[in-house]
Amino acid sequence: MSAVTTPRTDTPTATTARRRTALDWRVRFGALSLIWGFSFLLIKVGTEGYAPFQVTFGRLLFGTAVLAAAMAVKRERLPHGARTWGHIAVAAFLLNALPFSLFAYSELTIPSTLAGICNATSPLWGMALSLVALSEDRPTRRRVAGLGIGFLGVLTVLGIWQGFHGLDATGTAMALLASLSYPIGWIYVRRTLAGTGHSHLSMTGAQLLLATAQLALVTPLFTALPSHFPVVPLLAIAALGALGTGLAMLVQYGIVAEVGPTTAQMVTYFIPVIATAAGVAILGESLSWSTPVGAVIVLAGAALTQGGPRR
């Protein structure tokens, strides 16, 4: 993500417009939190009728359709240049195809609540990786402390004192790897695609298009064509793609453009809360005391890693 700088003005009209915009982005921020929080429930419902790769392919297909419609309305064109498309293909794999597939496979064996909490570790992974891969990110005591606290929260969620009893190690590892894939992808994007001159909508549309193509190649190799098409899981996949991927990306970039990435990324802290509430209330998933307590510790650590000045 990159912040968009707008010219400063102190006219009464501009001030009124900023106030209206502030109310507007807060509403959209809340909607984005709900959409992404419910995404883990939709993944769980989708995998009840379709294979994980099919869920991911459908998610990307519906998400790409939404962005294609938005590009047509705004008359945006896809990026050009073979080198740019090569980098976008890697970004599509790291930010979409891989994590979406890992989350879908993980929810075959773990609750959607745990998957949502694992997703909240992305800022922790990002902070750890940025200290190594990005020279402009300097370690501070606060951020290092946040990293340690965050991973202590992860161990609390997993119940380390019980020897991870009752926990599916493979499914949990997949969810954590999916969360790790996001910051790797963003670091790659910052190193290769920053300053290309293309709009966020154009780049994201191309990214989802290539991710859809990647899944279109992989899915037939590992799954058979369904003999029947359960309606409820199919609707869940359609909502996951159209809302949780396509619309959510449009809303996210709009918020980033208005209030900057620091405020926009705070949506990460609301997602596990909503995912947990949805999983327990709607799917009837069980919840031990260590899950919400560990989630609070994870979010506190993630918040600390985002604090402090960056060069």
PDB file of C-alpha atoms in Angstrom:
ATOM      1  CA  MET A   1       0.000   0.000   0.000  1.00  0.00           C
ATOM      2  CA  SER A   2       1.061   3.555  -0.517  1.00  0.00           C
ATOM      3  CA  ALA A   3      -0.354   6.725   0.924  1.00  0.00           C
ATOM      4  CA  VAL A   4      -1.877   9.231  -1.456  1.00  0.00           C
ATOM      5  CA  THR A   5      -0.911  12.829  -0.748  1.00  0.00           C
ATOM      6  CA  THR A   6      -3.622  15.410  -1.392  1.00  0.00           C
ATOM      7  CA  PRO A   7      -3.112  19.152  -1.619  1.00  0.00           C
ATOM      8  CA  ARG A   8      -3.883  21.032   1.566  1.00  0.00           C
ATOM      9  CA  THR A   9      -6.600  23.617   1.599  1.00  0.00           C
ATOM     10  CA  ASP A  10      -8.241  25.547   4.400  1.00  0.00           C
ATOM     11  CA  THR A  11     -11.408  26.774   2.726  1.00  0.00           C
ATOM     12  CA  PRO A  12     -14.751  26.204   4.496  1.00  0.00           C
ATOM     13  CA  THR A  13     -15.981  24.136   1.571  1.00  0.00           C
ATOM     14  CA  ALA A  14     -12.966  21.849   1.732  1.00  0.00           C
ATOM     15  CA  THR A  15     -13.329  21.506   5.503  1.00  0.00           C
ATOM     16  CA  THR A  16     -16.972  20.474   5.126  1.00  0.00           C
ATOM     17  CA  ALA A  17     -15.999  18.009   2.417  1.00  0.00           C
ATOM     18  CA  ARG A  18     -13.337  16.497   4.668  1.00  0.00           C
ATOM     19  CA  ARG A  19     -15.895  16.037   7.440  1.00  0.00           C
ATOM     20  CA  ARG A  20     -18.284  14.275   5.080  1.00  0.00           C
ATOM     21  CA  THR A  21     -15.431  12.112   3.834  1.00  0.00           C
ATOM     22  CA  ALA A  22     -14.392  11.229   7.395  1.00  0.00           C
ATOM     23  CA  LEU A  23     -17.897   9.956   8.165  1.00  0.00           C
ATOM     24  CA  ASP A  24     -17.949   8.149   4.843  1.00  0.00           C
ATOM     25  CA  TRP A  25     -14.662   6.291   5.313  1.00  0.00           C
ATOM     26  CA  ARG A  26     -15.611   5.228   8.839  1.00  0.00           C
ATOM     27  CA  VAL A  27     -18.764   3.601   7.523  1.00  0.00           C
ATOM     28  CA  ARG A  28     -16.789   1.846   4.796  1.00  0.00           C
ATOM     29  CA  PHE A  29     -14.136   0.837   7.332  1.00  0.00           C
ATOM     30  CA  GLY A  30     -16.824  -0.882   9.397  1.00  0.00           C
ATOM     31  CA  ALA A  31     -18.251  -2.583   6.325  1.00  0.00           C
ATOM     32  CA  LEU A  32     -14.788  -3.804   5.317  1.00  0.00           C
ATOM     33  CA  SER A  33     -14.220  -5.256   8.792  1.00  0.00           C
ATOM     34  CA  LEU A  34     -17.514  -7.146   8.582  1.00  0.00           C
ATOM     35  CA  ILE A  35     -16.860  -8.410   5.056  1.00  0.00           C
ATOM     36  CA  TRP A  36     -13.395  -9.738   5.826  1.00  0.00           C
ATOM     37  CA  GLY A  37     -14.454 -11.030   9.248  1.00  0.00           C
ATOM     38  CA  PHE A  38     -17.236 -13.118   7.682  1.00  0.00           C
ATOM     39  CA  SER A  39     -14.919 -14.365   4.911  1.00  0.00           C
ATOM     40  CA  PHE A  40     -13.633 -17.197   7.099  1.00  0.00           C
ATOM     41  CA  LEU A  41     -17.186 -18.381   7.755  1.00  0.00           C
ATOM     42  CA  LEU A  42     -17.892 -18.290   4.005  1.00  0.00           C
ATOM     43  CA  ILE A  43     -14.750 -20.343   3.316  1.00  0.00           C
ATOM     44  CA  LYS A  44     -15.910 -22.963   5.821  1.00  0.00           C
ATOM     45  CA  VAL A  45     -19.380 -23.145   4.235  1.00  0.00           C
ATOM     46  CA  GLY A  46     -17.867 -23.297   0.737  1.00  0.00           C
ATOM     47  CA  THR A  47     -15.599 -26.236   1.602  1.00  0.00           C
ATOM     48  CA  GLU A  48     -18.629 -28.195   2.823  1.00  0.00           C
ATOM     49  CA  GLY A  49     -19.736 -28.586  -0.795  1.00  0.00           C
ATOM     50  CA  TYR A  50     -16.629 -28.077  -2.923  1.00  0.00           C
ATOM     51  CA  ALA A  51     -12.922 -28.886  -2.888  1.00  0.00           C
ATOM     52  CA  PRO A  52     -10.592 -26.171  -1.501  1.00  0.00           C
ATOM     53  CA  PHE A  53      -9.086 -25.378  -4.910  1.00  0.00           C
ATOM     54  CA  GLN A  54     -12.603 -25.040  -6.334  1.00  0.00           C
ATOM     55  CA  VAL A  55     -13.524 -22.649  -3.534  1.00  0.00           C
ATOM     56  CA  THR A  56     -10.436 -20.563  -4.252  1.00  0.00           C
ATOM     57  CA  PHE A  57     -11.009 -20.577  -8.010  1.00  0.00           C
ATOM     58  CA  GLY A  58     -14.627 -19.492  -7.575  1.00  0.00           C
ATOM     59  CA  ARG A  59     -13.587 -16.800  -5.112  1.00  0.00           C
ATOM     60  CA  LEU A  60     -11.051 -15.373  -7.553  1.00  0.00           C
ATOM     61  CA  LEU A  61     -13.408 -15.650 -10.516  1.00  0.00           C
ATOM     62  CA  PHE A  62     -16.187 -13.676  -8.828  1.00  0.00           C
ATOM     63  CA  GLY A  63     -13.687 -11.176  -7.405  1.00  0.00           C
ATOM     64  CA  THR A  64     -12.142 -10.591 -10.823  1.00  0.00           C
ATOM     65  CA  ALA A  65     -15.589 -10.016 -12.315  1.00  0.00           C
ATOM     66  CA  VAL A  66     -16.269  -7.234  -9.785  1.00  0.00           C
ATOM     67  CA  LEU A  67     -12.956  -5.502 -10.500  1.00  0.00           C
ATOM     68  CA  ALA A  68     -13.432  -5.910 -14.257  1.00  0.00           C
ATOM     69  CA  ALA A  69     -16.808  -4.163 -13.951  1.00  0.00           C
ATOM     70  CA  ALA A  70     -15.230  -1.366 -11.884  1.00  0.00           C
ATOM     71  CA  MET A  71     -12.464  -0.934 -14.459  1.00  0.00           C
ATOM     72  CA  ALA A  72     -15.027  -0.765 -17.267  1.00  0.00           C
ATOM     73  CA  VAL A  73     -17.029   1.905 -15.437  1.00  0.00           C
ATOM     74  CA  LYS A  74     -13.918   4.005 -14.779  1.00  0.00           C
ATOM     75  CA  ARG A  75     -12.440   3.206 -18.197  1.00  0.00           C
ATOM     76  CA  GLU A  76      -9.245   1.877 -16.683  1.00  0.00           C
ATOM     77  CA  ARG A  77      -6.821  -0.122 -18.787  1.00  0.00           C
ATOM     78  CA  LEU A  78      -4.728  -3.088 -17.745  1.00  0.00           C
ATOM     79  CA  PRO A  79      -1.002  -2.474 -17.195  1.00  0.00           C
ATOM     80  CA  HIS A  80       1.385  -2.935 -20.106  1.00  0.00           C
ATOM     81  CA  GLY A  81       4.871  -4.407 -20.387  1.00  0.00           C
ATOM     82  CA  ALA A  82       6.026  -8.020 -20.079  1.00  0.00           C
ATOM     83  CA  ARG A  83       8.243  -7.226 -17.084  1.00  0.00           C
ATOM     84  CA  THR A  84       5.354  -5.628 -15.199  1.00  0.00           C
ATOM     85  CA  TRP A  85       3.085  -8.584 -15.936  1.00  0.00           C
ATOM     86  CA  GLY A  86       5.787 -10.968 -14.734  1.00  0.00           C
ATOM     87  CA  HIS A  87       6.012  -9.189 -11.396  1.00  0.00           C
ATOM     88  CA  ILE A  88       2.214  -9.059 -11.132  1.00  0.00           C
ATOM     89  CA  ALA A  89       2.082 -12.829 -11.698  1.00  0.00           C
ATOM     90  CA  VAL A  90       4.371 -13.378  -8.699  1.00  0.00           C
ATOM     91  CA  ALA A  91       2.304 -10.938  -6.616  1.00  0.00           C
ATOM     92  CA  ALA A  92      -0.886 -12.751  -7.651  1.00  0.00           C
ATOM     93  CA  PHE A  93       0.556 -16.030  -6.409  1.00  0.00           C
ATOM     94  CA  LEU A  94       1.826 -14.666  -3.088  1.00  0.00           C
ATOM     95  CA  LEU A  95      -1.119 -12.377  -2.274  1.00  0.00           C
ATOM     96  CA  ASN A  96      -4.045 -14.332  -3.700  1.00  0.00           C
ATOM     97  CA  ALA A  97      -3.610 -17.817  -5.144  1.00  0.00           C
ATOM     98  CA  LEU A  98      -1.388 -19.230  -2.385  1.00  0.00           C
ATOM     99  CA  PRO A  99      -2.946 -17.741   0.791  1.00  0.00           C
ATOM    100  CA  PHE A 100      -6.534 -18.194  -0.425  1.00  0.00           C
ATOM    101  CA  SER A 101      -5.831 -21.871  -1.177  1.00  0.00           C
ATOM    102  CA  LEU A 102      -4.031 -22.439   2.123  1.00  0.00           C
ATOM    103  CA  PHE A 103      -6.897 -20.942   4.121  1.00  0.00           C
ATOM    104  CA  ALA A 104      -9.415 -23.074   2.215  1.00  0.00           C
ATOM    105  CA  TYR A 105      -7.433 -26.256   2.902  1.00  0.00           C
ATOM    106  CA  SER A 106      -6.827 -25.290   6.529  1.00  0.00           C
ATOM    107  CA  GLU A 107     -10.539 -24.933   7.236  1.00  0.00           C
ATOM    108  CA  LEU A 108     -11.105 -28.568   6.321  1.00  0.00           C
ATOM    109  CA  THR A 109      -9.625 -29.431   9.713  1.00  0.00           C
ATOM    110  CA  ILE A 110      -9.632 -26.297  11.886  1.00  0.00           C
ATOM    111  CA  PRO A 111     -12.485 -23.970  12.927  1.00  0.00           C
ATOM    112  CA  SER A 112     -13.047 -20.735  11.033  1.00  0.00           C
ATOM    113  CA  THR A 113     -12.429 -18.910  14.336  1.00  0.00           C
ATOM    114  CA  LEU A 114      -8.852 -20.228  14.509  1.00  0.00           C
ATOM    115  CA  ALA A 115      -8.248 -19.391  10.838  1.00  0.00           C
ATOM    116  CA  GLY A 116      -9.397 -15.809  11.460  1.00  0.00           C
ATOM    117  CA  ILE A 117      -7.065 -15.460  14.429  1.00  0.00           C
ATOM    118  CA  CYS A 118      -4.142 -16.894  12.448  1.00  0.00           C
ATOM    119  CA  ASN A 119      -4.826 -14.223   9.819  1.00  0.00           C
ATOM    120  CA  ALA A 120      -4.194 -11.575  12.505  1.00  0.00           C
ATOM    121  CA  THR A 121      -0.549 -12.674  12.705  1.00  0.00           C
ATOM    122  CA  SER A 122       0.185 -11.091   9.306  1.00  0.00           C
ATOM    123  CA  PRO A 123       1.419  -7.791  10.837  1.00  0.00           C
ATOM    124  CA  LEU A 124       3.758  -9.774  13.083  1.00  0.00           C
ATOM    125  CA  TRP A 125       5.229 -11.694  10.165  1.00  0.00           C
ATOM    126  CA  GLY A 126       5.422  -8.461   8.190  1.00  0.00           C
ATOM    127  CA  MET A 127       7.326  -6.652  10.919  1.00  0.00           C
ATOM    128  CA  ALA A 128       9.808  -9.522  11.314  1.00  0.00           C
ATOM    129  CA  LEU A 129      10.391  -9.749   7.561  1.00  0.00           C
ATOM    130  CA  SER A 130      10.618  -5.993   6.993  1.00  0.00           C
ATOM    131  CA  LEU A 131      13.500  -5.712   9.459  1.00  0.00           C
ATOM    132  CA  VAL A 132      15.457  -8.020   7.180  1.00  0.00           C
ATOM    133  CA  ALA A 133      14.151  -7.159   3.718  1.00  0.00           C
ATOM    134  CA  LEU A 134      13.390  -3.427   3.911  1.00  0.00           C
ATOM    135  CA  SER A 135      16.226  -1.106   4.843  1.00  0.00           C
ATOM    136  CA  GLU A 136      13.853   1.766   5.651  1.00  0.00           C
ATOM    137  CA  ASP A 137      12.232  -0.192   8.501  1.00  0.00           C
ATOM    138  CA  ARG A 138      14.442   0.121  11.566  1.00  0.00           C
ATOM    139  CA  PRO A 139      13.871  -1.964  14.703  1.00  0.00           C
ATOM    140  CA  THR A 140      12.763  -0.151  17.844  1.00  0.00           C
ATOM    141  CA  ARG A 141      12.298  -1.520  21.332  1.00  0.00           C
ATOM    142  CA  ARG A 142       8.568  -1.031  21.051  1.00  0.00           C
ATOM    143  CA  ARG A 143       8.276  -2.927  17.789  1.00  0.00           C
ATOM    144  CA  VAL A 144      10.526  -5.777  18.916  1.00  0.00           C
ATOM    145  CA  ALA A 145       8.496  -6.031  22.134  1.00  0.00           C
ATOM    146  CA  GLY A 146       5.308  -6.111  20.060  1.00  0.00           C
ATOM    147  CA  LEU A 147       6.738  -8.942  17.981  1.00  0.00           C
ATOM    148  CA  GLY A 148       7.522 -10.974  21.090  1.00  0.00           C
ATOM    149  CA  ILE A 149       4.122 -10.283  22.668  1.00  0.00           C
ATOM    150  CA  GLY A 150       2.329 -11.160  19.455  1.00  0.00           C
ATOM    151  CA  PHE A 151       3.949 -14.557  19.119  1.00  0.00           C
ATOM    152  CA  LEU A 152       3.295 -15.206  22.818  1.00  0.00           C
ATOM    153  CA  GLY A 153      -0.354 -14.644  21.943  1.00  0.00           C
ATOM    154  CA  VAL A 154      -0.086 -17.174  19.103  1.00  0.00           C
ATOM    155  CA  LEU A 155       1.264 -19.768  21.528  1.00  0.00           C
ATOM    156  CA  THR A 156      -1.618 -18.958  23.891  1.00  0.00           C
ATOM    157  CA  VAL A 157      -4.182 -19.514  21.143  1.00  0.00           C
ATOM    158  CA  LEU A 158      -2.534 -22.824  20.257  1.00  0.00           C
ATOM    159  CA  GLY A 159      -2.461 -23.939  23.926  1.00  0.00           C
ATOM    160  CA  ILE A 160       1.255 -24.640  24.217  1.00  0.00           C
ATOM    161  CA  TRP A 161       0.967 -25.654  27.911  1.00  0.00           C
ATOM    162  CA  GLN A 162      -1.257 -28.554  26.791  1.00  0.00           C
ATOM    163  CA  GLY A 163       1.216 -29.671  24.158  1.00  0.00           C
ATOM    164  CA  PHE A 164      -1.167 -28.422  21.452  1.00  0.00           C
ATOM    165  CA  HIS A 165      -3.646 -31.114  22.526  1.00  0.00           C
ATOM    166  CA  GLY A 166      -6.644 -31.443  20.230  1.00  0.00           C
ATOM    167  CA  LEU A 167      -5.130 -29.094  17.656  1.00  0.00           C
ATOM    168  CA  ASP A 168      -4.774 -30.091  14.026  1.00  0.00           C
ATOM    169  CA  ALA A 169      -1.155 -29.195  13.353  1.00  0.00           C
ATOM    170  CA  THR A 170      -1.387 -29.380   9.560  1.00  0.00           C
ATOM    171  CA  GLY A 171      -4.437 -27.138   9.274  1.00  0.00           C
ATOM    172  CA  THR A 172      -3.029 -24.604  11.732  1.00  0.00           C
ATOM    173  CA  ALA A 173       0.325 -24.560   9.934  1.00  0.00           C
ATOM    174  CA  MET A 174      -1.451 -23.899   6.630  1.00  0.00           C
ATOM    175  CA  ALA A 175      -3.355 -20.956   8.114  1.00  0.00           C
ATOM    176  CA  LEU A 176      -0.156 -19.494   9.568  1.00  0.00           C
ATOM    177  CA  LEU A 177       1.673 -19.971   6.249  1.00  0.00           C
ATOM    178  CA  ALA A 178      -1.185 -18.187   4.488  1.00  0.00           C
ATOM    179  CA  SER A 179      -0.759 -15.267   6.896  1.00  0.00           C
ATOM    180  CA  LEU A 180       2.994 -15.276   6.240  1.00  0.00           C
ATOM    181  CA  SER A 181       2.426 -15.191   2.482  1.00  0.00           C
ATOM    182  CA  TYR A 182       0.727 -11.768   2.624  1.00  0.00           C
ATOM    183  CA  PRO A 183       3.696  -9.748   3.964  1.00  0.00           C
ATOM    184  CA  ILE A 184       6.083 -11.611   1.650  1.00  0.00           C
ATOM    185  CA  GLY A 185       3.874 -10.569  -1.239  1.00  0.00           C
ATOM    186  CA  TRP A 186       3.676  -6.933  -0.099  1.00  0.00           C
ATOM    187  CA  ILE A 187       7.451  -6.720   0.303  1.00  0.00           C
ATOM    188  CA  TYR A 188       7.831  -8.123  -3.210  1.00  0.00           C
ATOM    189  CA  VAL A 189       5.341  -5.577  -4.569  1.00  0.00           C
ATOM    190  CA  ARG A 190       7.159  -2.701  -2.852  1.00  0.00           C
ATOM    191  CA  ARG A 191      10.476  -3.807  -4.342  1.00  0.00           C
ATOM    192  CA  THR A 192       9.272  -4.473  -7.887  1.00  0.00           C
ATOM    193  CA  LEU A 193       6.049  -2.619  -8.673  1.00  0.00           C
ATOM    194  CA  ALA A 194       6.265   0.635  -6.717  1.00  0.00           C
ATOM    195  CA  GLY A 195       6.204   3.694  -8.959  1.00  0.00           C
ATOM    196  CA  THR A 196       5.012   1.940 -12.115  1.00  0.00           C
ATOM    197  CA  GLY A 197       2.524   4.738 -12.796  1.00  0.00           C
ATOM    198  CA  HIS A 198      -0.482   2.441 -13.005  1.00  0.00           C
ATOM    199  CA  SER A 199      -3.515   2.941 -10.792  1.00  0.00           C
ATOM    200  CA  HIS A 200      -4.318   0.668  -7.843  1.00  0.00           C
ATOM    201  CA  LEU A 201      -7.474  -0.492  -9.639  1.00  0.00           C
ATOM    202  CA  SER A 202      -5.572  -1.410 -12.778  1.00  0.00           C
ATOM    203  CA  MET A 203      -2.845  -3.268 -10.880  1.00  0.00           C
ATOM    204  CA  THR A 204      -5.287  -5.114  -8.625  1.00  0.00           C
ATOM    205  CA  GLY A 205      -7.493  -6.072 -11.552  1.00  0.00           C
ATOM    206  CA  ALA A 206      -4.490  -7.550 -13.359  1.00  0.00           C
ATOM    207  CA  GLN A 207      -3.371  -9.290 -10.173  1.00  0.00           C
ATOM    208  CA  LEU A 208      -6.711 -11.017  -9.623  1.00  0.00           C
ATOM    209  CA  LEU A 209      -6.939 -11.904 -13.318  1.00  0.00           C
ATOM    210  CA  LEU A 210      -3.586 -13.707 -13.180  1.00  0.00           C
ATOM    211  CA  ALA A 211      -4.437 -15.382  -9.856  1.00  0.00           C
ATOM    212  CA  THR A 212      -7.650 -16.681 -11.449  1.00  0.00           C
ATOM    213  CA  ALA A 213      -5.648 -18.013 -14.396  1.00  0.00           C
ATOM    214  CA  GLN A 214      -3.234 -19.753 -12.008  1.00  0.00           C
ATOM    215  CA  LEU A 215      -6.095 -21.505 -10.216  1.00  0.00           C
ATOM    216  CA  ALA A 216      -7.744 -22.349 -13.542  1.00  0.00           C
ATOM    217  CA  LEU A 217      -4.593 -24.323 -14.407  1.00  0.00           C
ATOM    218  CA  VAL A 218      -4.126 -25.970 -11.017  1.00  0.00           C
ATOM    219  CA  THR A 219      -7.701 -26.859 -10.052  1.00  0.00           C
ATOM    220  CA  PRO A 220      -8.385 -29.482 -12.787  1.00  0.00           C
ATOM    221  CA  LEU A 221      -5.118 -31.248 -11.896  1.00  0.00           C
ATOM    222  CA  PHE A 222      -6.084 -31.868  -8.267  1.00  0.00           C
ATOM    223  CA  THR A 223      -9.896 -31.931  -8.247  1.00  0.00           C
ATOM    224  CA  ALA A 224     -12.619 -33.605 -10.259  1.00  0.00           C
ATOM    225  CA  LEU A 225     -15.574 -31.752 -11.711  1.00  0.00           C
ATOM    226  CA  PRO A 226     -18.418 -31.811  -9.147  1.00  0.00           C
ATOM    227  CA  SER A 227     -21.222 -34.251  -9.953  1.00  0.00           C
ATOM    228  CA  HIS A 228     -23.690 -31.832  -8.383  1.00  0.00           C
ATOM    229  CA  PHE A 229     -23.598 -28.199  -7.306  1.00  0.00           C
ATOM    230  CA  PRO A 230     -24.848 -27.583  -3.727  1.00  0.00           C
ATOM    231  CA  VAL A 231     -26.579 -24.215  -3.674  1.00  0.00           C
ATOM    232  CA  VAL A 232     -25.639 -22.863  -0.230  1.00  0.00           C
ATOM    233  CA  PRO A 233     -21.874 -23.515  -0.578  1.00  0.00           C
ATOM    234  CA  LEU A 234     -22.009 -22.048  -4.095  1.00  0.00           C
ATOM    235  CA  LEU A 235     -23.689 -18.892  -2.787  1.00  0.00           C
ATOM    236  CA  ALA A 236     -21.054 -18.695  -0.056  1.00  0.00           C
ATOM    237  CA  ILE A 237     -18.284 -18.848  -2.679  1.00  0.00           C
ATOM    238  CA  ALA A 238     -20.006 -16.189  -4.784  1.00  0.00           C
ATOM    239  CA  ALA A 239     -20.301 -13.891  -1.754  1.00  0.00           C
ATOM    240  CA  LEU A 240     -16.714 -14.648  -0.764  1.00  0.00           C
ATOM    241  CA  GLY A 241     -15.495 -13.607  -4.208  1.00  0.00           C
ATOM    242  CA  ALA A 242     -17.785 -10.705  -5.043  1.00  0.00           C
ATOM    243  CA  LEU A 243     -17.798  -9.170  -1.552  1.00  0.00           C
ATOM    244  CA  GLY A 244     -14.793 -10.561   0.330  1.00  0.00           C
ATOM    245  CA  THR A 245     -12.376 -10.185  -2.577  1.00  0.00           C
ATOM    246  CA  GLY A 246     -13.634  -7.841  -5.304  1.00  0.00           C
ATOM    247  CA  LEU A 247     -15.653  -5.266  -3.374  1.00  0.00           C
ATOM    248  CA  ALA A 248     -13.366  -5.462  -0.334  1.00  0.00           C
ATOM    249  CA  MET A 249     -10.322  -4.541  -2.421  1.00  0.00           C
ATOM    250  CA  LEU A 250     -12.129  -1.566  -3.932  1.00  0.00           C
ATOM    251  CA  VAL A 251     -13.173  -0.364  -0.468  1.00  0.00           C
ATOM    252  CA  GLN A 252      -9.706  -0.951   0.970  1.00  0.00           C
ATOM    253  CA  TYR A 253      -7.912   1.103  -1.665  1.00  0.00           C
ATOM    254  CA  GLY A 254     -10.474   3.870  -1.325  1.00  0.00           C
ATOM    255  CA  ILE A 255      -9.800   4.065   2.420  1.00  0.00           C
ATOM    256  CA  VAL A 256      -6.032   4.026   1.864  1.00  0.00           C
ATOM    257  CA  ALA A 257      -6.351   6.899  -0.599  1.00  0.00           C
ATOM    258  CA  GLU A 258      -8.361   8.975   1.897  1.00  0.00           C
ATOM    259  CA  VAL A 259      -6.772   8.302   5.281  1.00  0.00           C
ATOM    260  CA  GLY A 260      -3.508   6.504   4.480  1.00  0.00           C
ATOM    261  CA  PRO A 261      -2.327   2.918   4.954  1.00  0.00           C
ATOM    262  CA  THR A 262      -1.652   3.170   8.687  1.00  0.00           C
ATOM    263  CA  THR A 263      -5.292   3.808   9.528  1.00  0.00           C
ATOM    264  CA  ALA A 264      -6.569   1.471   6.825  1.00  0.00           C
ATOM    265  CA  GLN A 265      -4.534  -1.494   8.057  1.00  0.00           C
ATOM    266  CA  MET A 266      -6.186  -1.253  11.488  1.00  0.00           C
ATOM    267  CA  VAL A 267      -8.987  -3.302   9.951  1.00  0.00           C
ATOM    268  CA  THR A 268      -6.718  -6.286  10.699  1.00  0.00           C
ATOM    269  CA  TYR A 269      -7.496  -5.908  14.397  1.00  0.00           C
ATOM    270  CA  PHE A 270     -11.258  -6.211  13.912  1.00  0.00           C
ATOM    271  CA  ILE A 271     -11.237  -9.231  11.589  1.00  0.00           C
ATOM    272  CA  PRO A 272     -10.495 -11.949  14.208  1.00  0.00           C
ATOM    273  CA  VAL A 273     -13.139 -10.531  16.556  1.00  0.00           C
ATOM    274  CA  ILE A 274     -15.808 -10.712  13.864  1.00  0.00           C
ATOM    275  CA  ALA A 275     -14.573 -14.082  12.563  1.00  0.00           C
ATOM    276  CA  THR A 276     -14.739 -15.550  16.072  1.00  0.00           C
ATOM    277  CA  ALA A 277     -18.199 -14.150  16.768  1.00  0.00           C
ATOM    278  CA  ALA A 278     -19.510 -15.422  13.415  1.00  0.00           C
ATOM    279  CA  GLY A 279     -17.993 -18.880  13.843  1.00  0.00           C
ATOM    280  CA  VAL A 280     -19.420 -19.339  17.336  1.00  0.00           C
ATOM    281  CA  ALA A 281     -22.841 -17.760  16.754  1.00  0.00           C
ATOM    282  CA  ILE A 282     -23.621 -19.077  13.263  1.00  0.00           C
ATOM    283  CA  LEU A 283     -21.550 -22.245  12.831  1.00  0.00           C
ATOM    284  CA  GLY A 284     -21.699 -23.301  16.478  1.00  0.00           C
ATOM    285  CA  GLU A 285     -17.928 -23.694  16.766  1.00  0.00           C
ATOM    286  CA  SER A 286     -16.555 -24.305  20.252  1.00  0.00           C
ATOM    287  CA  LEU A 287     -14.426 -21.688  21.950  1.00  0.00           C
ATOM    288  CA  SER A 288     -12.015 -22.286  24.834  1.00  0.00           C
ATOM    289  CA  TRP A 289     -10.817 -19.456  27.057  1.00  0.00           C
ATOM    290  CA  SER A 290      -7.327 -19.494  25.504  1.00  0.00           C
ATOM    291  CA  THR A 291      -8.622 -18.538  22.054  1.00  0.00           C
ATOM    292  CA  PRO A 292     -10.035 -15.068  22.842  1.00  0.00           C
ATOM    293  CA  VAL A 293      -7.314 -14.355  25.424  1.00  0.00           C
ATOM    294  CA  GLY A 294      -4.581 -15.299  22.959  1.00  0.00           C
ATOM    295  CA  ALA A 295      -6.283 -13.288  20.215  1.00  0.00           C
ATOM    296  CA  VAL A 296      -6.226 -10.157  22.393  1.00  0.00           C
ATOM    297  CA  ILE A 297      -2.506 -10.691  23.062  1.00  0.00           C
ATOM    298  CA  VAL A 298      -1.846 -11.178  19.334  1.00  0.00           C
ATOM    299  CA  LEU A 299      -3.673  -7.963  18.465  1.00  0.00           C
ATOM    300  CA  ALA A 300      -1.865  -6.028  21.187  1.00  0.00           C
ATOM    301  CA  GLY A 301       1.489  -7.205  19.866  1.00  0.00           C
ATOM    302  CA  ALA A 302       0.487  -6.431  16.274  1.00  0.00           C
ATOM    303  CA  ALA A 303      -0.548  -2.920  17.308  1.00  0.00           C
ATOM    304  CA  LEU A 304       2.837  -2.332  18.943  1.00  0.00           C
ATOM    305  CA  THR A 305       4.692  -3.461  15.826  1.00  0.00           C
ATOM    306  CA  GLN A 306       2.876  -0.768  13.825  1.00  0.00           C
ATOM    307  CA  GLY A 307       3.940   1.994  16.247  1.00  0.00           C
ATOM    308  CA  GLY A 308       7.083   4.078  16.145  1.00  0.00           C
ATOM    309  CA  PRO A 309       8.593   6.175  13.382  1.00  0.00           C
ATOM    310  CA  ARG A 310       9.678   4.716  10.078  1.00  0.00           C
ATOM    311  CA  ARG A 311      12.175   6.234   7.727  1.00  0.00           C
TER     312      ARG A 311
END
